mmCIF file with all atom_site columns, C-alpha atoms in Angstrom:
data_model
loop_
_atom_site.group_PDB
_atom_site.id
_atom_site.type_symbol
_atom_site.label_atom_id
_atom_site.label_alt_id
_atom_site.label_comp_id
_atom_site.label_asym_id
_atom_site.label_entity_id
_atom_site.label_seq_id
_atom_site.pdbx_PDB_ins_code
_atom_site.Cartn_x
_atom_site.Cartn_y
_atom_site.Cartn_z
_atom_site.occupancy
_atom_site.B_iso_or_equiv
_atom_site.pdbx_formal_charge
_atom_site.auth_seq_id
_atom_site.auth_comp_id
_atom_site.auth_asym_id
_atom_site.auth_atom_id
_atom_site.pdbx_PDB_model_num
ATOM 1  C CA . UNK A 1 1  ? -56.653 50.410 253.738 1.00 0.00 ? 30  UNK A CA 1
ATOM 2  C CA . UNK A 1 2  ? -58.691 52.020 251.098 1.00 0.00 ? 31  UNK A CA 1
ATOM 3  C CA . UNK A 1 3  ? -61.680 50.878 249.680 1.00 0.00 ? 32  UNK A CA 1
ATOM 4  C CA . UNK A 1 4  ? -60.811 50.285 246.279 1.00 0.00 ? 33  UNK A CA 1
ATOM 5  C CA . UNK A 1 5  ? -58.139 47.924 247.379 1.00 0.00 ? 34  UNK A CA 1
ATOM 6  C CA . UNK A 1 6  ? -60.850 45.270 247.771 1.00 0.00 ? 35  UNK A CA 1
ATOM 7  C CA . UNK A 1 7  ? -63.212 43.973 245.435 1.00 0.00 ? 36  UNK A CA 1
ATOM 8  C CA . UNK A 1 8  ? -66.719 42.771 246.736 1.00 0.00 ? 37  UNK A CA 1
ATOM 9  C CA . UNK A 1 9  ? -68.605 39.318 245.357 1.00 0.00 ? 38  UNK A CA 1
ATOM 10 C CA . UNK A 1 10 ? -71.844 38.124 245.560 1.00 0.00 ? 39  UNK A CA 1
ATOM 11 C CA . UNK A 1 11 ? -71.541 34.451 246.424 1.00 0.00 ? 40  UNK A CA 1
ATOM 12 C CA . UNK A 1 12 ? -73.880 31.650 247.373 1.00 0.00 ? 41  UNK A CA 1
ATOM 13 C CA . UNK A 1 13 ? -72.686 32.445 250.729 1.00 0.00 ? 42  UNK A CA 1
ATOM 14 C CA . UNK A 1 14 ? -73.532 36.003 250.677 1.00 0.00 ? 43  UNK A CA 1
ATOM 15 C CA . UNK A 1 15 ? -71.265 39.130 250.090 1.00 0.00 ? 44  UNK A CA 1
ATOM 16 C CA . UNK A 1 16 ? -67.766 38.648 250.334 1.00 0.00 ? 45  UNK A CA 1
ATOM 17 C CA . UNK A 1 17 ? -64.900 41.080 250.427 1.00 0.00 ? 46  UNK A CA 1
ATOM 18 C CA . UNK A 1 18 ? -61.640 39.903 249.191 1.00 0.00 ? 47  UNK A CA 1
ATOM 19 C CA . UNK A 1 19 ? -58.344 42.027 249.110 1.00 0.00 ? 48  UNK A CA 1
ATOM 20 C CA . UNK A 1 20 ? -57.210 42.326 245.488 1.00 0.00 ? 49  UNK A CA 1
ATOM 21 C CA . UNK A 1 21 ? -53.571 41.632 246.946 1.00 0.00 ? 50  UNK A CA 1
ATOM 22 C CA . UNK A 1 22 ? -54.458 38.406 248.293 1.00 0.00 ? 51  UNK A CA 1
ATOM 23 C CA . UNK A 1 23 ? -55.752 37.182 244.826 1.00 0.00 ? 52  UNK A CA 1
ATOM 24 C CA . UNK A 1 24 ? -53.118 34.893 243.144 1.00 0.00 ? 53  UNK A CA 1
ATOM 25 C CA . UNK A 1 25 ? -54.928 34.420 240.114 1.00 0.00 ? 54  UNK A CA 1
ATOM 26 C CA . UNK A 1 26 ? -58.437 34.375 238.475 1.00 0.00 ? 55  UNK A CA 1
ATOM 27 C CA . UNK A 1 27 ? -59.561 31.546 236.020 1.00 0.00 ? 56  UNK A CA 1
ATOM 28 C CA . UNK A 1 28 ? -62.695 31.392 233.914 1.00 0.00 ? 57  UNK A CA 1
ATOM 29 C CA . UNK A 1 29 ? -64.420 28.321 235.152 1.00 0.00 ? 58  UNK A CA 1
ATOM 30 C CA . UNK A 1 30 ? -64.348 25.832 232.235 1.00 0.00 ? 59  UNK A CA 1
ATOM 31 C CA . UNK A 1 31 ? -67.930 25.446 230.475 1.00 0.00 ? 60  UNK A CA 1
ATOM 32 C CA . UNK A 1 32 ? -69.388 27.724 233.148 1.00 0.00 ? 61  UNK A CA 1
ATOM 33 C CA . UNK A 1 33 ? -70.717 31.141 233.148 1.00 0.00 ? 62  UNK A CA 1
ATOM 34 C CA . UNK A 1 34 ? -68.596 32.197 236.493 1.00 0.00 ? 63  UNK A CA 1
ATOM 35 C CA . UNK A 1 35 ? -64.779 32.970 237.516 1.00 0.00 ? 64  UNK A CA 1
ATOM 36 C CA . UNK A 1 36 ? -63.090 31.806 240.477 1.00 0.00 ? 65  UNK A CA 1
ATOM 37 C CA . UNK A 1 37 ? -60.442 33.675 242.337 1.00 0.00 ? 66  UNK A CA 1
ATOM 38 C CA . UNK A 1 38 ? -57.551 31.862 243.922 1.00 0.00 ? 67  UNK A CA 1
ATOM 39 C CA . UNK A 1 39 ? -56.216 33.178 246.993 1.00 0.00 ? 68  UNK A CA 1
ATOM 40 C CA . UNK A 1 40 ? -53.801 31.383 249.283 1.00 0.00 ? 69  UNK A CA 1
ATOM 41 C CA . UNK A 1 41 ? -56.373 29.435 251.618 1.00 0.00 ? 70  UNK A CA 1
ATOM 42 C CA . UNK A 1 42 ? -59.856 30.044 249.376 1.00 0.00 ? 71  UNK A CA 1
ATOM 43 C CA . UNK A 1 43 ? -61.361 29.761 246.203 1.00 0.00 ? 72  UNK A CA 1
ATOM 44 C CA . UNK A 1 44 ? -64.122 32.242 245.495 1.00 0.00 ? 73  UNK A CA 1
ATOM 45 C CA . UNK A 1 45 ? -66.802 32.354 242.523 1.00 0.00 ? 74  UNK A CA 1
ATOM 46 C CA . UNK A 1 46 ? -68.619 35.013 241.025 1.00 0.00 ? 75  UNK A CA 1
ATOM 47 C CA . UNK A 1 47 ? -71.005 34.931 237.959 1.00 0.00 ? 76  UNK A CA 1
ATOM 48 C CA . UNK A 1 48 ? -69.350 37.438 235.749 1.00 0.00 ? 77  UNK A CA 1
ATOM 49 C CA . UNK A 1 49 ? -67.535 37.030 232.260 1.00 0.00 ? 78  UNK A CA 1
ATOM 50 C CA . UNK A 1 50 ? -63.698 37.788 231.821 1.00 0.00 ? 79  UNK A CA 1
ATOM 51 C CA . UNK A 1 51 ? -64.276 40.908 229.551 1.00 0.00 ? 80  UNK A CA 1
ATOM 52 C CA . UNK A 1 52 ? -66.731 42.538 232.187 1.00 0.00 ? 81  UNK A CA 1
ATOM 53 C CA . UNK A 1 53 ? -64.152 41.728 234.823 1.00 0.00 ? 82  UNK A CA 1
ATOM 54 C CA . UNK A 1 54 ? -61.170 42.944 233.188 1.00 0.00 ? 83  UNK A CA 1
ATOM 55 C CA . UNK A 1 55 ? -62.941 46.323 232.369 1.00 0.00 ? 84  UNK A CA 1
ATOM 56 C CA . UNK A 1 56 ? -64.152 46.248 236.244 1.00 0.00 ? 85  UNK A CA 1
ATOM 57 C CA . UNK A 1 57 ? -60.389 45.468 237.416 1.00 0.00 ? 86  UNK A CA 1
ATOM 58 C CA . UNK A 1 58 ? -59.433 48.643 235.323 1.00 0.00 ? 87  UNK A CA 1
ATOM 59 C CA . UNK A 1 59 ? -56.200 46.474 234.909 1.00 0.00 ? 88  UNK A CA 1
ATOM 60 C CA . UNK A 1 60 ? -55.043 46.647 238.478 1.00 0.00 ? 89  UNK A CA 1
ATOM 61 C CA . UNK A 1 61 ? -51.783 44.650 238.631 1.00 0.00 ? 90  UNK A CA 1
ATOM 62 C CA . UNK A 1 62 ? -53.339 41.806 236.530 1.00 0.00 ? 91  UNK A CA 1
ATOM 63 C CA . UNK A 1 63 ? -52.469 40.378 232.939 1.00 0.00 ? 92  UNK A CA 1
ATOM 64 C CA . UNK A 1 64 ? -53.828 37.776 230.868 1.00 0.00 ? 93  UNK A CA 1
ATOM 65 C CA . UNK A 1 65 ? -51.791 34.461 230.919 1.00 0.00 ? 94  UNK A CA 1
ATOM 66 C CA . UNK A 1 66 ? -54.050 33.327 228.289 1.00 0.00 ? 95  UNK A CA 1
ATOM 67 C CA . UNK A 1 67 ? -57.534 33.961 227.488 1.00 0.00 ? 96  UNK A CA 1
ATOM 68 C CA . UNK A 1 68 ? -59.241 32.407 230.651 1.00 0.00 ? 97  UNK A CA 1
ATOM 69 C CA . UNK A 1 69 ? -56.752 33.269 233.192 1.00 0.00 ? 98  UNK A CA 1
ATOM 70 C CA . UNK A 1 70 ? -55.370 36.668 234.904 1.00 0.00 ? 99  UNK A CA 1
ATOM 71 C CA . UNK A 1 71 ? -52.935 36.558 236.959 1.00 0.00 ? 100 UNK A CA 1
ATOM 72 C CA . UNK A 1 72 ? -51.281 39.220 239.289 1.00 0.00 ? 101 UNK A CA 1
ATOM 73 C CA . UNK A 1 73 ? -47.988 40.790 238.081 1.00 0.00 ? 102 UNK A CA 1
ATOM 74 C CA . UNK A 1 74 ? -46.244 40.155 241.423 1.00 0.00 ? 103 UNK A CA 1
ATOM 75 C CA . UNK A 1 75 ? -47.025 36.090 241.076 1.00 0.00 ? 104 UNK A CA 1
ATOM 76 C CA . UNK A 1 76 ? -45.234 36.042 237.941 1.00 0.00 ? 105 UNK A CA 1
ATOM 77 C CA . UNK A 1 77 ? -41.803 34.282 237.871 1.00 0.00 ? 106 UNK A CA 1
ATOM 78 C CA . UNK A 1 78 ? -39.644 35.193 235.050 1.00 0.00 ? 107 UNK A CA 1
ATOM 79 C CA . UNK A 1 79 ? -36.410 33.239 234.464 1.00 0.00 ? 108 UNK A CA 1
ATOM 80 C CA . UNK A 1 80 ? -33.072 35.034 235.200 1.00 0.00 ? 109 UNK A CA 1
ATOM 81 C CA . UNK A 1 81 ? -31.706 36.507 232.164 1.00 0.00 ? 110 UNK A CA 1
#
């Protein structure tokens, strides 16, 4: 896979590489200066603000669910019309 399909995070455990396709959603930690990346099995933390993260993501299949939460478009469930 292409290198730009991953995000490299500097975490307490060291450098972590996660695939954008594995991220279910990204949530700003309330009252904290970091965001949490939720995958099926793990929650990763990175010290970054949402605005900077949004710019770095270059809008890659992520949309704002609200001002503190980004979700991947493929994880949105729209009601049938």
